[in-house]
Amino acid sequence: MFRLHSPAFDDGQEMAQKYGKKAENVSPPLDWEGAPEGTRSFALSFVDLHPVARDYVHWLVADISPQLSSLSEGAARKPSGWTEIKPYVGPFPPSGTHDYEFTLYALPNDRLGLQPGATLEAFRRAVEQRSLATATLIGKFTKIR
């Protein structure tokens, strides 16, 4: 089974403030396992699911090597071996708590063919028509001040 998890928070639980835009703006560590046979790359989206946010994109990454099974904390600051379509911007809800969804796609091709700056719609269209499997992880983030 294809699974995405983080050593920094459990699915559906609160993410540390350091991952937020107003704090350290550092990407959280992510680990995955169980990628299906035939996976030749991964793609990742990080989206605010709250209705007010309207699927605000916090990070889009494509062409992640199939040899990788994790991204370390802060990996977004030093992109290596992948195409960053939208640079990491940590959570920053206007108020209260929002749910943020990390979705990892296992893909049968080496490259997705999207350029930096592509929209979430273009990203989803490209990955969903090719995806061998997806794994998701929800992190909650609460505005403190």
PDB file of C-alpha atoms in Angstrom:
ATOM      1  CA  MET A   1       0.000   0.000   0.000  1.00  0.00           C
ATOM      2  CA  PHE A   2       1.315   3.436  -1.032  1.00  0.00           C
ATOM      3  CA  ARG A   3       1.591   5.625   2.094  1.00  0.00           C
ATOM      4  CA  LEU A   4       2.744   9.170   2.812  1.00  0.00           C
ATOM      5  CA  HIS A   5       3.631  10.228   6.353  1.00  0.00           C
ATOM      6  CA  SER A   6       5.731  12.705   8.277  1.00  0.00           C
ATOM      7  CA  PRO A   7       7.960  12.161  11.287  1.00  0.00           C
ATOM      8  CA  ALA A   8       6.932  15.692  12.376  1.00  0.00           C
ATOM      9  CA  PHE A   9       3.142  15.184  12.668  1.00  0.00           C
ATOM     10  CA  ASP A  10       0.527  12.455  12.330  1.00  0.00           C
ATOM     11  CA  ASP A  11      -2.209  12.452   9.701  1.00  0.00           C
ATOM     12  CA  GLY A  12      -4.895  14.921  10.704  1.00  0.00           C
ATOM     13  CA  GLN A  13      -2.766  16.460  13.447  1.00  0.00           C
ATOM     14  CA  GLU A  14      -1.312  19.931  13.996  1.00  0.00           C
ATOM     15  CA  MET A  15       1.898  20.935  12.206  1.00  0.00           C
ATOM     16  CA  ALA A  16       4.526  22.894  14.145  1.00  0.00           C
ATOM     17  CA  GLN A  17       4.518  26.666  13.738  1.00  0.00           C
ATOM     18  CA  LYS A  18       8.027  26.571  12.229  1.00  0.00           C
ATOM     19  CA  TYR A  19       6.499  25.203   8.996  1.00  0.00           C
ATOM     20  CA  GLY A  20       4.340  28.327   8.662  1.00  0.00           C
ATOM     21  CA  LYS A  21       5.115  31.255   6.385  1.00  0.00           C
ATOM     22  CA  LYS A  22       5.228  33.716   9.296  1.00  0.00           C
ATOM     23  CA  ALA A  23       7.726  31.613  11.288  1.00  0.00           C
ATOM     24  CA  GLU A  24      10.638  29.705   9.717  1.00  0.00           C
ATOM     25  CA  ASN A  25       8.788  28.862   6.458  1.00  0.00           C
ATOM     26  CA  VAL A  26      10.570  25.503   6.321  1.00  0.00           C
ATOM     27  CA  SER A  27       9.026  22.511   4.556  1.00  0.00           C
ATOM     28  CA  PRO A  28       8.202  19.561   6.833  1.00  0.00           C
ATOM     29  CA  PRO A  29       9.891  16.196   6.456  1.00  0.00           C
ATOM     30  CA  LEU A  30       7.932  13.681   4.367  1.00  0.00           C
ATOM     31  CA  ASP A  31       8.451   9.919   3.990  1.00  0.00           C
ATOM     32  CA  TRP A  32       6.709   7.459   1.707  1.00  0.00           C
ATOM     33  CA  GLU A  33       6.641   3.738   1.107  1.00  0.00           C
ATOM     34  CA  GLY A  34       4.909   1.158  -1.035  1.00  0.00           C
ATOM     35  CA  ALA A  35       5.200   2.871  -4.414  1.00  0.00           C
ATOM     36  CA  PRO A  36       3.740   0.639  -7.114  1.00  0.00           C
ATOM     37  CA  GLU A  37       5.902  -1.259  -9.559  1.00  0.00           C
ATOM     38  CA  GLY A  38       6.606   0.823 -12.642  1.00  0.00           C
ATOM     39  CA  THR A  39       6.984   4.108 -10.744  1.00  0.00           C
ATOM     40  CA  ARG A  40       9.540   6.252 -12.579  1.00  0.00           C
ATOM     41  CA  SER A  41       8.944   9.554 -10.764  1.00  0.00           C
ATOM     42  CA  PHE A  42       6.856  11.222  -8.097  1.00  0.00           C
ATOM     43  CA  ALA A  43       5.006  14.530  -7.978  1.00  0.00           C
ATOM     44  CA  LEU A  44       3.831  16.361  -4.868  1.00  0.00           C
ATOM     45  CA  SER A  45       1.186  18.973  -4.159  1.00  0.00           C
ATOM     46  CA  PHE A  46       0.591  20.868  -0.905  1.00  0.00           C
ATOM     47  CA  VAL A  47      -2.777  22.654  -0.873  1.00  0.00           C
ATOM     48  CA  ASP A  48      -4.945  24.505   1.681  1.00  0.00           C
ATOM     49  CA  LEU A  49      -8.330  22.748   1.647  1.00  0.00           C
ATOM     50  CA  HIS A  50     -10.280  25.336   3.666  1.00  0.00           C
ATOM     51  CA  PRO A  51     -13.222  26.806   1.676  1.00  0.00           C
ATOM     52  CA  VAL A  52     -11.922  30.345   2.299  1.00  0.00           C
ATOM     53  CA  ALA A  53      -8.538  29.410   0.797  1.00  0.00           C
ATOM     54  CA  ARG A  54     -10.062  27.902  -2.364  1.00  0.00           C
ATOM     55  CA  ASP A  55      -7.285  25.339  -2.878  1.00  0.00           C
ATOM     56  CA  TYR A  56      -4.463  27.813  -2.316  1.00  0.00           C
ATOM     57  CA  VAL A  57      -1.259  26.146  -3.542  1.00  0.00           C
ATOM     58  CA  HIS A  58       1.613  26.089  -1.052  1.00  0.00           C
ATOM     59  CA  TRP A  59       4.003  23.851  -2.997  1.00  0.00           C
ATOM     60  CA  LEU A  60       4.074  21.923  -6.286  1.00  0.00           C
ATOM     61  CA  VAL A  61       6.944  19.610  -7.162  1.00  0.00           C
ATOM     62  CA  ALA A  62       7.394  17.218 -10.098  1.00  0.00           C
ATOM     63  CA  ASP A  63      10.019  14.833 -11.453  1.00  0.00           C
ATOM     64  CA  ILE A  64      11.092  13.535  -8.018  1.00  0.00           C
ATOM     65  CA  SER A  65      13.452  10.588  -8.490  1.00  0.00           C
ATOM     66  CA  PRO A  66      11.982   7.110  -7.884  1.00  0.00           C
ATOM     67  CA  GLN A  67      15.127   6.380  -5.841  1.00  0.00           C
ATOM     68  CA  LEU A  68      13.899   8.808  -3.191  1.00  0.00           C
ATOM     69  CA  SER A  69      11.528   7.742  -0.425  1.00  0.00           C
ATOM     70  CA  SER A  70      11.644  10.941   1.595  1.00  0.00           C
ATOM     71  CA  LEU A  71      12.172  14.684   1.583  1.00  0.00           C
ATOM     72  CA  SER A  72      14.025  15.996   4.614  1.00  0.00           C
ATOM     73  CA  GLU A  73      12.879  18.962   6.658  1.00  0.00           C
ATOM     74  CA  GLY A  74      13.752  22.108   4.730  1.00  0.00           C
ATOM     75  CA  ALA A  75      14.198  20.245   1.429  1.00  0.00           C
ATOM     76  CA  ALA A  76      12.271  23.022  -0.336  1.00  0.00           C
ATOM     77  CA  ARG A  77      15.091  25.455   0.444  1.00  0.00           C
ATOM     78  CA  LYS A  78      17.553  23.395  -1.564  1.00  0.00           C
ATOM     79  CA  PRO A  79      15.646  21.745  -4.406  1.00  0.00           C
ATOM     80  CA  SER A  80      17.690  18.865  -5.735  1.00  0.00           C
ATOM     81  CA  GLY A  81      16.802  16.385  -8.426  1.00  0.00           C
ATOM     82  CA  TRP A  82      13.278  17.611  -9.069  1.00  0.00           C
ATOM     83  CA  THR A  83      11.356  20.382 -10.786  1.00  0.00           C
ATOM     84  CA  GLU A  84       9.847  22.954  -8.474  1.00  0.00           C
ATOM     85  CA  ILE A  85       6.690  24.181 -10.188  1.00  0.00           C
ATOM     86  CA  LYS A  86       5.670  26.436  -7.299  1.00  0.00           C
ATOM     87  CA  PRO A  87       8.157  27.187  -4.511  1.00  0.00           C
ATOM     88  CA  TYR A  88       7.268  26.277  -0.943  1.00  0.00           C
ATOM     89  CA  VAL A  89       5.219  28.816   0.998  1.00  0.00           C
ATOM     90  CA  GLY A  90       4.280  27.688   4.482  1.00  0.00           C
ATOM     91  CA  PRO A  91       0.741  27.743   5.847  1.00  0.00           C
ATOM     92  CA  PHE A  92      -0.677  31.150   6.795  1.00  0.00           C
ATOM     93  CA  PRO A  93      -4.417  30.923   7.442  1.00  0.00           C
ATOM     94  CA  PRO A  94      -6.164  34.293   7.903  1.00  0.00           C
ATOM     95  CA  SER A  95      -7.674  32.972  11.151  1.00  0.00           C
ATOM     96  CA  GLY A  96      -8.369  29.742  12.990  1.00  0.00           C
ATOM     97  CA  THR A  97      -7.270  26.283  11.834  1.00  0.00           C
ATOM     98  CA  HIS A  98      -7.041  25.072   8.240  1.00  0.00           C
ATOM     99  CA  ASP A  99      -6.451  21.593   6.814  1.00  0.00           C
ATOM    100  CA  TYR A 100      -3.506  21.305   4.437  1.00  0.00           C
ATOM    101  CA  GLU A 101      -3.255  18.312   2.119  1.00  0.00           C
ATOM    102  CA  PHE A 102      -0.013  16.820   0.889  1.00  0.00           C
ATOM    103  CA  THR A 103      -0.665  14.523  -2.084  1.00  0.00           C
ATOM    104  CA  LEU A 104       2.090  12.374  -3.547  1.00  0.00           C
ATOM    105  CA  TYR A 105       1.566  10.862  -6.993  1.00  0.00           C
ATOM    106  CA  ALA A 106       3.476   7.818  -8.273  1.00  0.00           C
ATOM    107  CA  LEU A 107       3.975   8.254 -12.015  1.00  0.00           C
ATOM    108  CA  PRO A 108       5.062   5.902 -14.818  1.00  0.00           C
ATOM    109  CA  ASN A 109       7.119   8.561 -16.606  1.00  0.00           C
ATOM    110  CA  ASP A 110      10.455  10.217 -15.751  1.00  0.00           C
ATOM    111  CA  ARG A 111       9.272  13.768 -16.365  1.00  0.00           C
ATOM    112  CA  LEU A 112       5.898  15.422 -16.034  1.00  0.00           C
ATOM    113  CA  GLY A 113       6.696  18.097 -18.603  1.00  0.00           C
ATOM    114  CA  LEU A 114       5.283  21.039 -16.642  1.00  0.00           C
ATOM    115  CA  GLN A 115       7.097  24.338 -16.460  1.00  0.00           C
ATOM    116  CA  PRO A 116       7.654  26.314 -13.253  1.00  0.00           C
ATOM    117  CA  GLY A 117       4.635  28.497 -12.595  1.00  0.00           C
ATOM    118  CA  ALA A 118       2.077  26.010 -13.971  1.00  0.00           C
ATOM    119  CA  THR A 119      -1.332  26.213 -12.294  1.00  0.00           C
ATOM    120  CA  LEU A 120      -2.764  23.667  -9.868  1.00  0.00           C
ATOM    121  CA  GLU A 121      -5.336  22.757 -12.531  1.00  0.00           C
ATOM    122  CA  ALA A 122      -2.613  22.024 -15.104  1.00  0.00           C
ATOM    123  CA  PHE A 123      -0.654  20.055 -12.492  1.00  0.00           C
ATOM    124  CA  ARG A 124      -3.680  17.969 -11.505  1.00  0.00           C
ATOM    125  CA  ARG A 125      -4.621  17.329 -15.118  1.00  0.00           C
ATOM    126  CA  ALA A 126      -1.096  16.115 -15.876  1.00  0.00           C
ATOM    127  CA  VAL A 127      -0.742  13.862 -12.826  1.00  0.00           C
ATOM    128  CA  GLU A 128      -4.250  12.465 -12.563  1.00  0.00           C
ATOM    129  CA  GLN A 129      -4.308  11.102 -16.105  1.00  0.00           C
ATOM    130  CA  ARG A 130      -1.019   9.251 -15.533  1.00  0.00           C
ATOM    131  CA  SER A 131      -0.984   8.415 -11.833  1.00  0.00           C
ATOM    132  CA  LEU A 132      -0.310   4.801 -10.810  1.00  0.00           C
ATOM    133  CA  ALA A 133      -1.244   5.586  -7.193  1.00  0.00           C
ATOM    134  CA  THR A 134      -1.688   8.491  -4.815  1.00  0.00           C
ATOM    135  CA  ALA A 135      -0.997   8.908  -1.123  1.00  0.00           C
ATOM    136  CA  THR A 136      -2.231  11.776   1.020  1.00  0.00           C
ATOM    137  CA  LEU A 137      -1.390  13.303   4.363  1.00  0.00           C
ATOM    138  CA  ILE A 138      -3.382  16.027   6.120  1.00  0.00           C
ATOM    139  CA  GLY A 139      -1.715  18.498   8.439  1.00  0.00           C
ATOM    140  CA  LYS A 140      -3.625  21.084  10.426  1.00  0.00           C
ATOM    141  CA  PHE A 141      -2.216  24.551  10.979  1.00  0.00           C
ATOM    142  CA  THR A 142      -3.580  27.159  13.369  1.00  0.00           C
ATOM    143  CA  LYS A 143      -2.987  30.884  13.213  1.00  0.00           C
ATOM    144  CA  ILE A 144      -1.521  31.860  16.586  1.00  0.00           C
ATOM    145  CA  ARG A 145      -1.470  35.667  16.363  1.00  0.00           C
TER     146      ARG A 145
END
